[in-house]
Protein backbone atom coordinates (compact mmCIF):
# COMPACT_ATOMS: atom_id res chain seq x y z
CA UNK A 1 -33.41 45.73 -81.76
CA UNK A 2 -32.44 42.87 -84.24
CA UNK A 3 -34.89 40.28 -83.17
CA UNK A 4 -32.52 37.58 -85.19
CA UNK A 5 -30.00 35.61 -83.26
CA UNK A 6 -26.67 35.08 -84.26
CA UNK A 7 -25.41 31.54 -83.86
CA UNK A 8 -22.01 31.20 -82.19
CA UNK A 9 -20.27 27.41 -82.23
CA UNK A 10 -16.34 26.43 -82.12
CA UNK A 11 -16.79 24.99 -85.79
CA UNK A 12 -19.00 25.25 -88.98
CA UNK A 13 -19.48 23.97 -92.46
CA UNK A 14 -17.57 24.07 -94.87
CA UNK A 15 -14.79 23.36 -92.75
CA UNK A 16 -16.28 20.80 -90.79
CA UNK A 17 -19.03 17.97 -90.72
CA UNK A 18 -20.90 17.40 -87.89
CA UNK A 19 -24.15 16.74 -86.22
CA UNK A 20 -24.10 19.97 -84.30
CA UNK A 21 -22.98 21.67 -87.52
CA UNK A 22 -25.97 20.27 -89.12
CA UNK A 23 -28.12 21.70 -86.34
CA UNK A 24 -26.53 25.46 -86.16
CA UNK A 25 -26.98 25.55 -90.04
CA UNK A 26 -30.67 25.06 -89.57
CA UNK A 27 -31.28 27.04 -86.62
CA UNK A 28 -29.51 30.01 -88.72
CA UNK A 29 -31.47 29.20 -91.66
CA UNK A 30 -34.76 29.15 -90.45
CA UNK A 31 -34.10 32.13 -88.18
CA UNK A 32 -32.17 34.25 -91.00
CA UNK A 33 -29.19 34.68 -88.46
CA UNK A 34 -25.98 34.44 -88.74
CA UNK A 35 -23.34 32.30 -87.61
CA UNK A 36 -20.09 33.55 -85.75
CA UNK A 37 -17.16 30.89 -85.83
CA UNK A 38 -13.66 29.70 -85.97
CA UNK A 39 -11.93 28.35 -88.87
CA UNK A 40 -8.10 26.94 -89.32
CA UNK A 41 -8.01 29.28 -92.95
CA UNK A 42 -8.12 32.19 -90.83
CA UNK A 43 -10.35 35.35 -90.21
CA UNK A 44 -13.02 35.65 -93.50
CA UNK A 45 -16.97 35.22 -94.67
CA UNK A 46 -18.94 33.35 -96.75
CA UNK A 47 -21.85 31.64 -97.48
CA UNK A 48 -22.85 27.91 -96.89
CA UNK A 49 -26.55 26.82 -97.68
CA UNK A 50 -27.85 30.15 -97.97
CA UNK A 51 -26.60 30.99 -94.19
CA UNK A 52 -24.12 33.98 -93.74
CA UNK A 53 -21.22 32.80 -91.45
CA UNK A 54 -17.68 35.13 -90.41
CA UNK A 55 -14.81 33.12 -88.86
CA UNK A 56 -11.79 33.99 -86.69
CA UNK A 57 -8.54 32.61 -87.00
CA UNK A 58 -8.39 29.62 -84.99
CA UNK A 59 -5.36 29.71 -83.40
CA UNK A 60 -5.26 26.63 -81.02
CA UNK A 61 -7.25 23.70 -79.54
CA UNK A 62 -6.89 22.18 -75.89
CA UNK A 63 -8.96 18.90 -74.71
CA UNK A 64 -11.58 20.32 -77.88
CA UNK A 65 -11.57 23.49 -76.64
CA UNK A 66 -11.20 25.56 -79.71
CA UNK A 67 -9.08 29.32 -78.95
CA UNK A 68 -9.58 32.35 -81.37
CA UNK A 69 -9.55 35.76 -79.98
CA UNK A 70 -10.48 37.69 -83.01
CA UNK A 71 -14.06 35.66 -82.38
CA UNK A 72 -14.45 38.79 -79.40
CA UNK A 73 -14.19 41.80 -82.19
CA UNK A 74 -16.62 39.55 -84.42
CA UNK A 75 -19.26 39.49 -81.41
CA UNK A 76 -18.93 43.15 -80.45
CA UNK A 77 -19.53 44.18 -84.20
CA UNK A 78 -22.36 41.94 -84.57
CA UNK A 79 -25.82 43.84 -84.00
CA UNK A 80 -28.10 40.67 -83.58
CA UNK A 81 -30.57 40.89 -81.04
CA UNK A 82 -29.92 37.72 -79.22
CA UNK A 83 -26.74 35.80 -79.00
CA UNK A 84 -27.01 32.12 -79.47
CA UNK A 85 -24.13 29.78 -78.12
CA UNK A 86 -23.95 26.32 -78.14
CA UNK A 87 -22.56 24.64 -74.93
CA UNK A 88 -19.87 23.35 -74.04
CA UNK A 89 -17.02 25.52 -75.33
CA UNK A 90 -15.20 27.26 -72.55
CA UNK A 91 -13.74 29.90 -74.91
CA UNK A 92 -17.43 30.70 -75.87
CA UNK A 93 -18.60 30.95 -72.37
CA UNK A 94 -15.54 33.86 -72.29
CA UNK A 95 -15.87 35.39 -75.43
CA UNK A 96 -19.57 36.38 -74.08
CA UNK A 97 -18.11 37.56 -71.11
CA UNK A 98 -15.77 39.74 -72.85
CA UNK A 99 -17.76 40.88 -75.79
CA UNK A 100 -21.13 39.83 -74.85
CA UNK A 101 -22.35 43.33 -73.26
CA UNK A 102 -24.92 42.12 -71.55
CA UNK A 103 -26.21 41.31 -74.51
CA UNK A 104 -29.81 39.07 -74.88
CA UNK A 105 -28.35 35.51 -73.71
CA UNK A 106 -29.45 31.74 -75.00
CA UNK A 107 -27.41 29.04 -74.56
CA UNK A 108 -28.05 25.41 -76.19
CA UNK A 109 -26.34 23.03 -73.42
CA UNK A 110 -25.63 20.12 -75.89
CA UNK A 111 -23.61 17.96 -73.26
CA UNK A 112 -22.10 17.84 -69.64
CA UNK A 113 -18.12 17.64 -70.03
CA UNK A 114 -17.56 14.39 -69.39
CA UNK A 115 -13.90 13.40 -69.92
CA UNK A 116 -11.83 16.63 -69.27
CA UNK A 117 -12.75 16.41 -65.86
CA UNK A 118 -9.12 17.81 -64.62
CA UNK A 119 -9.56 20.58 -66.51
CA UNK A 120 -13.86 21.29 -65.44
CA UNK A 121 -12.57 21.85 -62.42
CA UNK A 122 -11.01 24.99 -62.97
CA UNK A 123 -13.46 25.84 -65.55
CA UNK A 124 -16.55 25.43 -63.29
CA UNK A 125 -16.41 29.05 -62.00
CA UNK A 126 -16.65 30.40 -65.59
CA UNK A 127 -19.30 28.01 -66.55
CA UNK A 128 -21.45 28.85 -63.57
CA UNK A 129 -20.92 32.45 -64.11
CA UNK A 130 -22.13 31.61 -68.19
CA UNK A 131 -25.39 29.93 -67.50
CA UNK A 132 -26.62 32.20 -64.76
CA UNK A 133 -25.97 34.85 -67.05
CA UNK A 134 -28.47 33.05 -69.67
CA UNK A 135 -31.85 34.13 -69.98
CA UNK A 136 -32.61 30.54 -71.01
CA UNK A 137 -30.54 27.30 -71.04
CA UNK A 138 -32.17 24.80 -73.57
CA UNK A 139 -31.91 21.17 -73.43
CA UNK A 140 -32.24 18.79 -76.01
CA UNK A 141 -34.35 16.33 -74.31
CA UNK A 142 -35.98 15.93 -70.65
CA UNK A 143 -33.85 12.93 -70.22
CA UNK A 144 -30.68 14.83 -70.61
CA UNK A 145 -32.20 17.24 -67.79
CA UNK A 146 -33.24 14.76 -65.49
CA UNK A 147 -29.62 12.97 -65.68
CA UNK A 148 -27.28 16.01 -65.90
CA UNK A 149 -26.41 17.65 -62.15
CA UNK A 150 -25.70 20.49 -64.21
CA UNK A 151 -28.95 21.30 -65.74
CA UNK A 152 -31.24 20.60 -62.38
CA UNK A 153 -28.92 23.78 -60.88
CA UNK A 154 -30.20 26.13 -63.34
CA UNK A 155 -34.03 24.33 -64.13
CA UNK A 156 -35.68 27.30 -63.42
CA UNK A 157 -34.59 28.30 -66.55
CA UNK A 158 -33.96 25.48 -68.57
CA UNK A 159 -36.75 25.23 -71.44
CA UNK A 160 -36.65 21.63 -73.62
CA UNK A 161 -36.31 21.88 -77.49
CA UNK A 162 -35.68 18.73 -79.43
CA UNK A 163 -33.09 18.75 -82.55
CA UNK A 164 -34.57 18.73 -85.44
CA UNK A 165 -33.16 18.52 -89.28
CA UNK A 166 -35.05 19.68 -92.27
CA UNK A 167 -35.90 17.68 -95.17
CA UNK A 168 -35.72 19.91 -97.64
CA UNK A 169 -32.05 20.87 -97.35
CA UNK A 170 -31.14 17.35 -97.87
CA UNK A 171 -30.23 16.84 -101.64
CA UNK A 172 -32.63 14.75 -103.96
CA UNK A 173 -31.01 11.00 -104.67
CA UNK A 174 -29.38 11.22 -108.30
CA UNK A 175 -29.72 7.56 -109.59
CA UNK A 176 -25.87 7.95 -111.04
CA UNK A 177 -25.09 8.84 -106.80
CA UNK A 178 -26.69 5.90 -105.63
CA UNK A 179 -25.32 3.44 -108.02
CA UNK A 180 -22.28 4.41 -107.59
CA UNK A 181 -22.08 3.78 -104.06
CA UNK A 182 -23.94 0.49 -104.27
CA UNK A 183 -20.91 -0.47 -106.56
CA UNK A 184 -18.25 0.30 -103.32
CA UNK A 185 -20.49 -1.11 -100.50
CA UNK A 186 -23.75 -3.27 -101.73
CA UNK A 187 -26.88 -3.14 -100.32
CA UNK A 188 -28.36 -3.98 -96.63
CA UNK A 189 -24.79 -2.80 -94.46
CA UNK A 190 -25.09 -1.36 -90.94
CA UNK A 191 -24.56 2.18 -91.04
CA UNK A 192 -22.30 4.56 -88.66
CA UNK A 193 -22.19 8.56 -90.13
CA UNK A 194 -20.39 10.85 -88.12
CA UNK A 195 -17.63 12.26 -86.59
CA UNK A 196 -14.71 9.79 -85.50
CA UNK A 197 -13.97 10.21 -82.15
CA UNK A 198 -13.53 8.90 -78.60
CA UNK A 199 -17.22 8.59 -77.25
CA UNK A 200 -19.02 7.17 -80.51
CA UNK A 201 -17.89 3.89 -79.41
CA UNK A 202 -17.31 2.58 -82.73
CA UNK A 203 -14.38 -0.09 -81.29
CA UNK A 204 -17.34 -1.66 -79.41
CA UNK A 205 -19.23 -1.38 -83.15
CA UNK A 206 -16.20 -3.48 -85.01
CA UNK A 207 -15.55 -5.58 -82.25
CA UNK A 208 -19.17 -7.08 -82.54
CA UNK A 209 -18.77 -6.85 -86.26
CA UNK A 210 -15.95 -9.54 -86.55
CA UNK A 211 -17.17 -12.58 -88.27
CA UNK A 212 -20.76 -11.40 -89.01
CA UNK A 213 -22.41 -11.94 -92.21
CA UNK A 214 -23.29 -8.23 -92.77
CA UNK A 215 -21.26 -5.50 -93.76
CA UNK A 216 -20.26 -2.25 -91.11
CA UNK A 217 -20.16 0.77 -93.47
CA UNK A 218 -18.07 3.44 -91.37
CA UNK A 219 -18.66 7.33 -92.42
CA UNK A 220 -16.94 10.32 -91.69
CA UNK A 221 -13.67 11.12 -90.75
CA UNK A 222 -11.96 12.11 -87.15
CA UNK A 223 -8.99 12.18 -84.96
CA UNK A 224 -9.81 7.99 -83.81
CA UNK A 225 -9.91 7.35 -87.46
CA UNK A 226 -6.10 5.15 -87.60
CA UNK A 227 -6.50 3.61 -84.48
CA UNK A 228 -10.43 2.39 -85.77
CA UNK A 229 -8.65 0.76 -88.88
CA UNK A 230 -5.98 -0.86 -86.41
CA UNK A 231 -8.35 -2.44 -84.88
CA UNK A 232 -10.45 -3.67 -87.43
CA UNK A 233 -7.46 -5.08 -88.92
CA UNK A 234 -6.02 -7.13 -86.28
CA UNK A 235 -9.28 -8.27 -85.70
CA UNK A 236 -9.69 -9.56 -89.44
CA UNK A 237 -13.09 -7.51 -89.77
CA UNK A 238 -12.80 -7.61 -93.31
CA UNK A 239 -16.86 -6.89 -93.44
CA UNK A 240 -15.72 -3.36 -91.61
CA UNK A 241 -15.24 -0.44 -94.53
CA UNK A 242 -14.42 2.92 -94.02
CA UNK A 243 -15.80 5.56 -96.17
CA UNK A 244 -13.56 8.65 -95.16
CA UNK A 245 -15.38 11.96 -95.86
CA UNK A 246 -18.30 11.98 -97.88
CA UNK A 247 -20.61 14.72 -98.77
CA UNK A 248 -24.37 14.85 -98.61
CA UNK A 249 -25.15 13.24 -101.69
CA UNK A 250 -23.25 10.15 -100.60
CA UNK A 251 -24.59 10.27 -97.20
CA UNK A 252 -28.05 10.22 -98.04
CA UNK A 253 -27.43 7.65 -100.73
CA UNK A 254 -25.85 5.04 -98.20
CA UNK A 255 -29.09 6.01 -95.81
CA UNK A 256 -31.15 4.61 -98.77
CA UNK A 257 -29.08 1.55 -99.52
CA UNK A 258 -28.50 0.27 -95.70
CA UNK A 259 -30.22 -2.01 -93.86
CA UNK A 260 -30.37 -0.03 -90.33
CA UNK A 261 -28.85 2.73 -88.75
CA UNK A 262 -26.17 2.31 -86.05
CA UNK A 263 -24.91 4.86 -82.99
CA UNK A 264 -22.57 2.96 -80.62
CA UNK A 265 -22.09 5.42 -78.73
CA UNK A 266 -21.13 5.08 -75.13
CA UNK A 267 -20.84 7.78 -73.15
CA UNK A 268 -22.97 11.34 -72.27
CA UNK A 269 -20.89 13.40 -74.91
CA UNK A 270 -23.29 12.42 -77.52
CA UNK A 271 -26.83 13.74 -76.08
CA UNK A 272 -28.94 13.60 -79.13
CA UNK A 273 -27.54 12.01 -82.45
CA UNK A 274 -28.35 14.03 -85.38
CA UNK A 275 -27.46 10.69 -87.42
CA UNK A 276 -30.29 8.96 -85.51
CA UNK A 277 -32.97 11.56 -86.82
CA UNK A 278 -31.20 11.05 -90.62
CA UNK A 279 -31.85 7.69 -89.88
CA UNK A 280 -36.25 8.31 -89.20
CA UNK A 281 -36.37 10.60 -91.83
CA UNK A 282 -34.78 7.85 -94.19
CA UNK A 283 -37.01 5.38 -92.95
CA UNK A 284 -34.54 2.97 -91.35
CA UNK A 285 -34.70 0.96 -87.87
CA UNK A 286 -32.08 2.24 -85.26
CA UNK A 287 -29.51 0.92 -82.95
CA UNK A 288 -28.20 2.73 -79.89
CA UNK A 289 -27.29 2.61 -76.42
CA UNK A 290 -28.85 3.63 -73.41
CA UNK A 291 -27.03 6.66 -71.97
CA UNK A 292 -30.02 8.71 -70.16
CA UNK A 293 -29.85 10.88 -72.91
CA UNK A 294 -31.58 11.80 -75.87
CA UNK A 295 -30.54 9.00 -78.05
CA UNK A 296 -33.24 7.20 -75.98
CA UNK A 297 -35.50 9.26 -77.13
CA UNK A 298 -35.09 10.04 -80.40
CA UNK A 299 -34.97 5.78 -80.71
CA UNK A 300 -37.80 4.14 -79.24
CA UNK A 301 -36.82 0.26 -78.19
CA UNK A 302 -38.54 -1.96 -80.12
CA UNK A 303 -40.44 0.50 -81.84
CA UNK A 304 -38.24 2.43 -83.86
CA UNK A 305 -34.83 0.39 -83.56
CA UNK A 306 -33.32 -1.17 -80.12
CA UNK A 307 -31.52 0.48 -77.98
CA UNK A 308 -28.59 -1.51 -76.24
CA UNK A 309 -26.59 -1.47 -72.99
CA UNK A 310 -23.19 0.96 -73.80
CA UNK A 311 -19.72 -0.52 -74.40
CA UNK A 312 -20.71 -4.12 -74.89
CA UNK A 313 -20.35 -5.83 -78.22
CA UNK A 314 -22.19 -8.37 -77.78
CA UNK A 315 -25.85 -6.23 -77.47
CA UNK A 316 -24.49 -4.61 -80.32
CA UNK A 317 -23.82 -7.75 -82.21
CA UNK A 318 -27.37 -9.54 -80.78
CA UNK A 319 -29.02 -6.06 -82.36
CA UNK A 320 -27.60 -6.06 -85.51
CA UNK A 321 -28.55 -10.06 -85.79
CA UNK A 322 -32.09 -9.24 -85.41
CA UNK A 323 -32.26 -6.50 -87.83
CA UNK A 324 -30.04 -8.72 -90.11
CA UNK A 325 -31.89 -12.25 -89.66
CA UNK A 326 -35.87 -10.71 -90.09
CA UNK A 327 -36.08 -7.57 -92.96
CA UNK A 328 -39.44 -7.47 -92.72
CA UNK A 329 -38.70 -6.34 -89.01
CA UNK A 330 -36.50 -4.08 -90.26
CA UNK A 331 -39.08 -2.77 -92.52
CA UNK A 332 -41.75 -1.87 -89.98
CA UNK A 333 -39.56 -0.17 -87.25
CA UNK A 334 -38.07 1.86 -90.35
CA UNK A 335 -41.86 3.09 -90.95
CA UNK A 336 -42.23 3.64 -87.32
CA UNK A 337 -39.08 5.98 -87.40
CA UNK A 338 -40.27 7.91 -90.23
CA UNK A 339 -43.49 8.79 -88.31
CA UNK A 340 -41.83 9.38 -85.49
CA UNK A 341 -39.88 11.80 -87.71
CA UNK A 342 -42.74 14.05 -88.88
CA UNK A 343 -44.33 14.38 -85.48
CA UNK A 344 -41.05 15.43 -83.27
CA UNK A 345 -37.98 15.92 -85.20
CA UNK A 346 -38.75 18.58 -88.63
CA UNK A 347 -36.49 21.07 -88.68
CA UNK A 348 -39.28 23.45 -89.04
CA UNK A 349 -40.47 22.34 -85.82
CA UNK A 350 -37.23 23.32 -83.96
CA UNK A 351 -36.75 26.43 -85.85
CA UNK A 352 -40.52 27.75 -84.67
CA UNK A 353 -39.26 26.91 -81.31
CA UNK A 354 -36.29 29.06 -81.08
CA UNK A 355 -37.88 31.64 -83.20
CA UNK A 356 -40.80 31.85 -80.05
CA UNK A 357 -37.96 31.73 -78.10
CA UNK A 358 -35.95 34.23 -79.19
CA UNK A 359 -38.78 36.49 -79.23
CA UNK A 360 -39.85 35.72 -75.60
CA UNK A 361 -36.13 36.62 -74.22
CA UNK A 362 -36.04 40.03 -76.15
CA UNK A 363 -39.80 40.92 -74.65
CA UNK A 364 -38.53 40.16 -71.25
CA UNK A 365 -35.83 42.53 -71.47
CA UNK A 366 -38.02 44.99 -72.34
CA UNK A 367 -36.57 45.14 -76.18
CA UNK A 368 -39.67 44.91 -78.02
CA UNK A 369 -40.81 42.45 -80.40
């Protein structure tokens, strides 16, 4: 038996940009799997980052739930020993039932589902039925199992693994790169990267950002993008700039140019933060809010960055101040981070993990190893 573990997620690079993207991509990597996915250009394969992936036709999306039924043929033709799905994703949690044959079983439980709570209710059966099927449920934090009802159901299982990005697939700074986007946004801005959508909390972010001396750089692109500009605009947050899409090479140059890293988000969707471990490994102070996740503890208050109560402006705005009014602050939580980095959050560190993981399922079941 394959002792590698395919990787199965709603979305992937190149199509998409994401901190979960990010995450799958290394997990494949480092475990020479593969990744199983859905794509809008229809069923194909390819190659990002030196990581094999095979996408199904997407053919739909409801409340993020992304729908592609060639995904089951792709599973039952895969010979991986373990499959690896990342939770939540209702389809997912089907496709295994359909296709999964009983088939070695990890699931990474990124986030309770937290605003489609209509529509949990008539996929609770199925999701119960998914994660007592798993030989191991891994959480991203103890926080996130200590707060989620979910998780203490199945705990008995449930085995803590921390994200975890790698350094070295990060591209090195090209001096042309960096100038280039010092000449659009300056120096010492308050940085958001990621995804636009509902839970990142980003009004709260420009709403506290109106009339400050320091810029708000905004990147990444998403389906709150419009209303985000809207806002900013009738607020007369002229300090607020959006960056649209921008690849790694700008990323990591505006993580070298800013002054601190900011995650507004405010609700449980966003359990980790991938952005907030950029932000150690670049050596920059964090702000976040406190959502008894693991945003909490990837950002230490008042060690690596402050961490603020959700959905109000103003600790946003009394955060960014600080960082803003006293650099050499600044400074010293960014060292902080970057320590903090090295000892919890390598991507190496995470991929060992799962690796031992991985290895430990198939030995249970009695598939060698």
């Amino acid at each position: 038996m394959d002792t590698k573990a395919v990787q199965c997620y709603r979305t992937f690079f190149p199509e998409s940009q994401g901190g979960l993207e990010q995450v799958v991509l290394e997990i494949a990597r480092g475990g020479g799997g593969e990744v199983l996915t859905l794509s809008d250009r229809g069923a194909s394969s390819g190659e990002y980052s030196g990581v094999r992936y095979r996408t199904a036709r997407r053919w739909f999306s409801v409340a993020s739930c992304c729908v592609g039924p060639g995904l089951f043929l792709e599973v039952l033709k895969n010979s991986s020993g373990v499959l690896h799905f990342h939770f939540p994703w209702p389809f997912g949690d089907l496709v295994y039932a359909v296709a999964g044959r009983s088939r070695p079983l990890v699931i990474t439980y990124h986030s309770d589902i937290v605003r489609q709570r209509w529509l949990g209710s008539l996929y609770r059966p199925l999701m119960h039925w998914f994660l007592r099927r798993a030989d191991r449920i891994v959480a991203t934090s103890a926080n996130y199992v200590e707060s989620s009802d979910v998780l203490r159901a199945y705990r008995d299982k449930v085995e803590v693994i921390p994200l975890g990005i790698a350094e070295g697939l990060y591209p090195s700074l090209e001096r042309s790169c960096v100038e280039s986007v010092k000449a659009k946004y300056g120096t010492d801005f308050m940085l958001f990267v990621g995804v636009l959508r509902y839970y990142k909390g980003l009004e709260f972010l420009i709403r506290a950002a109106a009339g400050r001396p320091y810029p708000i750089v905004i990147a990444g692109k998403g389906p709150e993008e419009e209303r985000l500009r809207e806002l900013a605009s009738q607020l007369g947050a002229k300090n607020v700039h959006f960056t649209g899409f921008v690849d790694d090479d700008e990323k990591m140059a505006l993580m070298q140019l800013c002054r601190a890293v900011v995650l507004p988000s405010h609700l449980r969707s966003e359990a980790f933060g991938v952005t907030l471990i950029e932000g150690l490994m670049s050596s920059k102070p964090l702000v976040s809010c406190e959502l008894g996740t693991g945003t909490s503890y990837v950002n230490v208050h008042g060690q690596t960055g402050f961490v603020v109560q959700p959905a109000s402006p103003k600790s946003l705005r009394q955060a960014l101040d600080r960082l803003w009014e006293s650099p050499d602050l600044a400074e010293r939580m960014g060292r902080a981070g970057r320590l903090r980095y090295e000892a919890l959050f390598t991507g190496e560190r995470m991929v060992r993990a799962y690796i031992d993981l991985y290895c430990r399922v198939l030995r249970e079941r009695g598939l060698g190893v």
